[in-house]
Amino acid sequence: SASCGDGRKRRVCYYYDPGIANVDYGADHNMVPRRVAMAHALVEKYGLLADMERLRVRPATEAELRAFHDDAYVRLLRDITPDAYHDGDLRDRARACRVGVPDPNEPEAGGAGAYIYDNPVIDGLWDYCLRYAGGSLAAARALVDGSSDIAINWSGGMHHACRGKASGFCYVNDIVLAIQELLKHFERVLYVDIDVHHGDGVEAHFKRESRVMTVSFHLYDIDRRGDKFFPGTGKAEDVGEGDGKYYTLNVPMKAGMDDERYQQLFRPIMDEVMEKFAPDAVVLQCGADSLYGDRLGEFRLSVKGHAGCVSYLRSFNVPLLLLGGGGYTVNHVASCWCYETAVAVGKEKEISDEIPFHGYEHYYKDQGYKLHFTVPKKNGNKKDDLIDKIKQDALMNLAMLKP
Ligand code: ZLS
Ligand code: CA
Ligand code: ZN
């Protein structure tokens, strides 16, 4: 295509399962799977499906989940339902795995309709897990078999899930599963995480592994009450262990990061990572809660700033797996992942800024029915000395990597 940033067209495959979009975490929960249906409706209306192969795949199997998750946790996810939770046995197992139901009578919950955990027992939980994990596995396989250069699953990217427990809205860690699949064929896999939260589940699993390098950019902060921004890990000093020492890189940032300052870190750091680690495949978790106006995040990225990370990594011409993740202002999320789909196929310059009629257009009133919402300029001194310090810390850690 004439519009490719660097002139080379990519073969792109794309996973979308409408069954996932109907999953409901609960009325007042921040995680809204419908955002993926909204992104998909835009992708379709902008005509981008014609430029991609659509992956129509079976859900993951129980055995595939067990490649990372422990048996008892997999069985719990399979057996638990909102009703079954209320009989004692499953309830204790669920709570041990940090899965709960909203309950005003819970002593730990503290209030009406409160949730004990971030991970509620929801209708269709097992099916949901198998489907989003199946999508990431199929996307990884499309890179392994060489049929695609870029593979997309916006319903994946659940970076907090652990071997035996749920965490931070994530039940099954599709990223670990996808990376394990890539490792069957590729010698070195790079994981990059631009969600506003630290990619702790992925990092923890690979922190002793030199064939996988994990890099997370995230908000790292302690508020006035002394609470750490979730999950509270991901300091610059955490660099991995044993054989994996220096194959973990953390880039902790303060609230308010804008496009310019984010790219002042992302580009030089990723240049160095790509040169030193020379990955055979790249997995990019595109959590959209690093956008301006997110209900949980406190960064100020525009869609173009966020997508700048996608186009930058795409330009290295290494097989690329694009996953979703967080993102809690659903119109912003859908704009972002639609635009990033356009970046993947090389058509970002061709898609109009006018939101087409696609059934969800009323969500875009606040952004003037434009694909690109505006980020108000923030006056006040930019603490660029802080950016330099963060960059130096990261480059010092990278200098320890054997070339
Ligand atoms: O990276 O901060 C926490 C943990 C808690 C506070 C919330 N309670 C329920 C549990 C204990 C300390 N959790 C974070 C999780 C953020 C997950 C980000 C996922 C990802 O983007 C990848 C997908 C958190 N922040 C905000 C909330 N939880 C939160 C706020 C409001 C609510 C409503 C719904 C649910 C419970 C009440 C909830 C969570
Ligand atoms: Ca991150
Ligand atoms: Zn997040």
XYZ file of C-alpha atoms in Angstrom, residues 1-332:
332
model
C 0.000 0.000 0.000
C 1.110 3.528 -0.722
C 0.462 4.686 2.804
C 2.774 2.416 4.787
C 4.985 4.470 7.067
C 8.070 2.674 5.815
C 6.694 1.487 2.508
C 6.467 -2.189 3.362
C 3.115 -3.862 3.618
C 2.432 -6.316 6.452
C 0.253 -9.401 6.455
C -2.084 -8.814 9.394
C -4.467 -11.240 11.084
C -7.149 -10.218 13.534
C -9.168 -12.032 16.186
C -12.573 -10.796 17.254
C -15.170 -12.884 19.060
C -18.556 -11.221 19.662
C -19.160 -13.690 22.517
C -16.539 -11.838 24.569
C -18.151 -8.443 24.090
C -21.263 -9.524 25.978
C -19.399 -10.491 29.145
C -20.469 -8.343 32.106
C -18.175 -7.765 35.096
C -21.049 -6.050 36.940
C -22.862 -2.738 36.678
C -20.337 -0.576 38.538
C -17.195 -2.396 37.444
C -14.622 -0.468 35.416
C -13.852 -3.323 33.033
C -16.331 -3.237 30.144
C -15.708 -5.933 27.508
C -18.168 -4.147 25.200
C -15.303 -1.733 24.390
C -13.886 -4.473 22.145
C -17.189 -4.662 20.234
C -17.056 -0.874 19.887
C -13.511 -1.024 18.517
C -14.526 -3.813 16.164
C -17.566 -1.906 14.861
C -15.242 1.010 14.000
C -12.673 -1.292 12.377
C -15.449 -2.735 10.255
C -16.966 0.631 9.262
C -13.570 2.053 8.322
C -13.169 -0.884 5.943
C -10.109 -2.294 7.676
C -11.343 -5.901 7.735
C -10.554 -6.136 4.012
C -6.867 -5.640 4.815
C -6.668 -8.428 7.389
C -7.219 -12.125 7.643
C -9.914 -12.809 10.226
C -8.947 -15.541 12.690
C -11.903 -17.770 13.414
C -10.635 -20.168 16.002
C -11.796 -22.561 18.637
C -11.567 -21.473 22.268
C -8.472 -22.559 24.210
C -8.657 -25.953 25.908
C -8.297 -26.746 29.583
C -4.971 -28.424 28.790
C -3.719 -25.262 27.063
C -4.493 -23.152 30.143
C -2.571 -25.650 32.275
C 0.601 -24.778 30.342
C 0.760 -21.840 32.776
C -2.014 -22.097 35.373
C -2.134 -24.681 38.142
C -4.721 -27.464 38.100
C -6.728 -26.342 41.112
C -7.115 -22.815 39.731
C -8.127 -24.065 36.275
C -10.727 -26.357 37.895
C -12.048 -23.453 39.967
C -12.448 -21.247 36.891
C -14.226 -24.140 35.145
C -16.603 -24.943 38.020
C -17.421 -21.581 39.558
C -20.689 -19.773 38.783
C -22.398 -16.982 40.705
C -24.809 -19.594 42.138
C -22.168 -22.208 42.916
C -20.168 -19.583 44.812
C -22.781 -19.567 47.522
C -22.261 -23.180 48.490
C -19.471 -23.354 51.006
C -16.896 -25.544 49.277
C -16.511 -23.603 46.043
C -16.744 -20.345 47.901
C -13.634 -21.064 49.943
C -11.760 -22.213 46.840
C -12.857 -19.084 44.976
C -11.699 -16.806 47.746
C -8.362 -18.604 47.916
C -7.998 -17.765 44.207
C -9.048 -14.122 44.763
C -12.348 -14.498 42.930
C -15.485 -13.203 44.639
C -19.000 -11.905 44.195
C -20.295 -8.453 45.108
C -22.098 -8.854 48.415
C -23.298 -6.121 50.788
C -23.077 -8.610 53.684
C -19.402 -9.396 53.190
C -17.559 -8.201 56.292
C -14.464 -7.489 54.170
C -16.387 -5.611 51.507
C -17.358 -2.627 53.604
C -20.607 -1.349 52.172
C -23.608 -1.947 49.972
C -22.969 -3.802 46.742
C -19.251 -3.762 47.412
C -16.854 -6.168 45.794
C -14.275 -7.963 47.899
C -12.026 -8.491 44.949
C -11.334 -6.861 41.617
C -12.273 -10.187 39.986
C -15.970 -10.977 40.373
C -17.498 -14.380 39.667
C -19.355 -13.541 36.478
C -21.766 -15.407 34.222
C -19.881 -17.158 31.431
C -16.504 -16.742 33.149
C -15.013 -20.035 31.910
C -16.142 -19.454 28.331
C -14.767 -15.901 28.451
C -11.354 -17.112 29.656
C -11.143 -19.866 27.027
C -12.103 -17.456 24.263
C -9.716 -14.610 24.988
C -6.870 -17.034 25.668
C -7.746 -18.964 22.486
C -7.498 -15.707 20.538
C -4.019 -14.888 21.827
C -2.814 -18.469 21.234
C -4.147 -18.451 17.666
C -2.566 -15.049 17.063
C 0.790 -16.362 18.339
C 0.478 -19.413 16.062
C -0.139 -17.189 13.038
C 3.272 -15.612 13.721
C 4.924 -18.993 14.394
C 3.703 -20.539 11.132
C 4.782 -17.453 9.214
C 1.331 -16.750 7.778
C 1.190 -13.248 9.374
C 3.629 -10.461 10.196
C 1.277 -8.851 12.724
C -1.450 -10.607 14.730
C -4.081 -8.747 16.787
C -6.291 -9.750 19.746
C -7.771 -6.697 21.454
C -9.627 -8.902 23.981
C -6.321 -10.256 25.321
C -3.526 -8.596 27.272
C -4.549 -9.688 30.769
C -1.148 -9.120 32.332
C -1.918 -9.466 36.077
C -3.241 -13.053 36.217
C -0.989 -15.420 38.181
C -0.437 -19.187 38.066
C -2.930 -19.882 40.818
C -4.946 -16.714 41.293
C -6.819 -13.909 39.610
C -5.655 -10.315 39.962
C -6.580 -6.864 38.689
C -9.561 -7.830 36.471
C -7.460 -10.638 34.880
C -8.341 -14.327 35.312
C -6.195 -16.155 32.772
C -2.835 -14.808 31.624
C -3.158 -15.082 27.848
C 0.133 -13.183 27.438
C 2.208 -15.814 29.239
C 0.419 -18.512 27.206
C 1.102 -16.690 23.921
C 4.772 -16.098 24.783
C 5.194 -19.792 25.677
C 3.755 -20.624 22.251
C 6.166 -18.205 20.528
C 9.116 -19.731 22.415
C 8.472 -23.085 20.696
C 9.702 -21.471 17.477
C 11.461 -18.187 18.231
C 14.695 -18.030 20.198
C 14.100 -14.627 21.840
C 10.761 -12.943 22.560
C 10.402 -9.321 23.676
C 7.378 -8.293 25.745
C 6.511 -4.572 25.893
C 3.681 -3.262 28.085
C 2.270 0.262 27.655
C -0.749 -0.251 29.944
C -0.662 2.383 32.725
C -0.327 -0.494 35.221
C 2.810 -2.576 35.765
C 2.794 -5.890 33.866
C 3.513 -7.848 37.040
C 2.088 -11.281 36.127
C 4.113 -11.564 32.935
C 7.250 -10.193 34.571
C 7.007 -12.564 37.552
C 6.754 -15.604 35.311
C 9.739 -14.743 33.114
C 11.991 -12.882 35.568
C 14.547 -15.757 35.577
C 14.364 -16.352 31.812
C 16.907 -14.825 29.398
C 14.964 -15.853 26.267
C 12.154 -13.478 27.240
C 12.777 -9.828 27.954
C 9.937 -7.916 29.607
C 9.704 -4.129 29.479
C 6.888 -2.283 31.271
C 6.139 1.433 31.174
C 3.736 2.353 33.970
C 2.558 4.798 36.601
C 4.431 4.201 39.826
C 3.195 6.398 42.620
C 2.368 6.595 46.280
C -0.611 8.817 47.026
C -1.332 11.125 49.946
C -2.935 8.276 51.899
C 0.193 6.183 51.450
C -1.509 3.783 48.996
C 0.519 2.659 46.024
C -0.962 2.822 42.545
C -1.920 -0.763 41.641
C -0.147 -3.192 41.709
C 2.607 -1.272 43.509
C 5.480 -3.160 41.841
C 7.778 -2.262 38.925
C 10.585 -0.160 40.397
C 13.560 0.653 38.159
C 15.713 -1.499 40.483
C 13.720 -4.640 39.626
C 15.774 -6.076 36.768
C 15.133 -9.829 36.950
C 17.027 -12.610 38.684
C 19.558 -15.369 38.005
C 19.954 -16.093 34.274
C 17.237 -13.511 33.670
C 19.071 -10.660 35.382
C 18.752 -7.501 33.249
C 16.164 -9.210 31.013
C 13.484 -7.384 33.006
C 13.212 -3.639 32.504
C 10.874 -1.344 34.404
C 10.182 2.262 33.476
C 8.230 3.795 36.376
C 6.673 7.183 35.637
C 4.748 9.899 37.445
C 1.152 10.920 36.721
C 0.540 13.367 33.867
C 2.836 11.844 31.210
C 2.038 13.388 27.821
C 2.892 12.258 24.271
C 6.112 14.214 24.036
C 7.601 13.050 27.307
C 6.391 9.475 26.856
C 8.107 9.250 23.458
C 11.251 10.854 24.925
C 11.489 7.686 26.986
C 9.894 5.053 24.756
C 11.973 5.607 21.622
C 15.533 5.728 22.981
C 14.792 2.897 25.414
C 13.222 0.674 22.756
C 16.056 1.471 20.299
C 18.518 0.151 22.837
C 16.376 -2.890 23.706
C 15.944 -3.819 20.027
C 19.663 -3.499 19.380
C 20.903 -5.302 22.491
C 18.252 -8.025 22.822
C 17.550 -8.432 19.068
C 14.234 -10.259 19.537
C 12.827 -12.717 16.982
C 9.259 -11.747 17.930
C 7.667 -8.859 19.844
C 4.503 -8.918 21.974
C 3.023 -5.464 22.666
C 0.367 -5.129 25.358
C -1.553 -2.005 24.264
C -3.477 -1.231 27.470
C -5.424 1.942 26.654
C -5.670 3.182 30.246
C -2.524 5.227 29.562
C -4.701 7.543 27.440
C -5.827 10.970 28.605
C -9.140 10.924 30.494
C -9.037 7.299 31.580
C -11.241 6.468 34.578
C -8.340 4.705 36.352
C -5.148 5.918 34.670
C -3.530 9.305 35.176
C -1.473 9.688 32.003
C -2.287 12.158 29.224
C -1.523 10.303 25.998
C -3.460 11.039 22.830
C -4.463 8.229 20.497
C -1.610 9.232 18.169
C 0.853 9.276 21.064
C -0.233 5.808 22.177
C -0.246 4.477 18.611
C 3.233 5.938 18.168
C 4.436 2.989 20.250
C 2.757 0.556 17.844
C 4.158 2.173 14.710
C 7.609 2.445 16.262
C 7.795 -1.254 17.119
C 6.205 -2.175 13.755
C 9.009 -0.345 11.960
C 11.580 -2.906 13.172
C 9.987 -5.550 10.906
C 9.949 -8.278 13.536
C 6.830 -10.514 13.907
C 4.492 -8.531 16.152
C 1.647 -9.639 18.414
C -0.698 -6.799 19.441
C -2.865 -7.367 22.520
C -5.342 -5.211 24.426
C -5.354 -4.797 28.200
C -6.721 -2.017 30.388
C -8.741 0.949 29.198
C -11.709 2.302 31.145
C -13.042 5.250 29.185
C -14.602 3.065 26.535
C -14.911 5.603 23.706
C -11.210 6.440 24.053
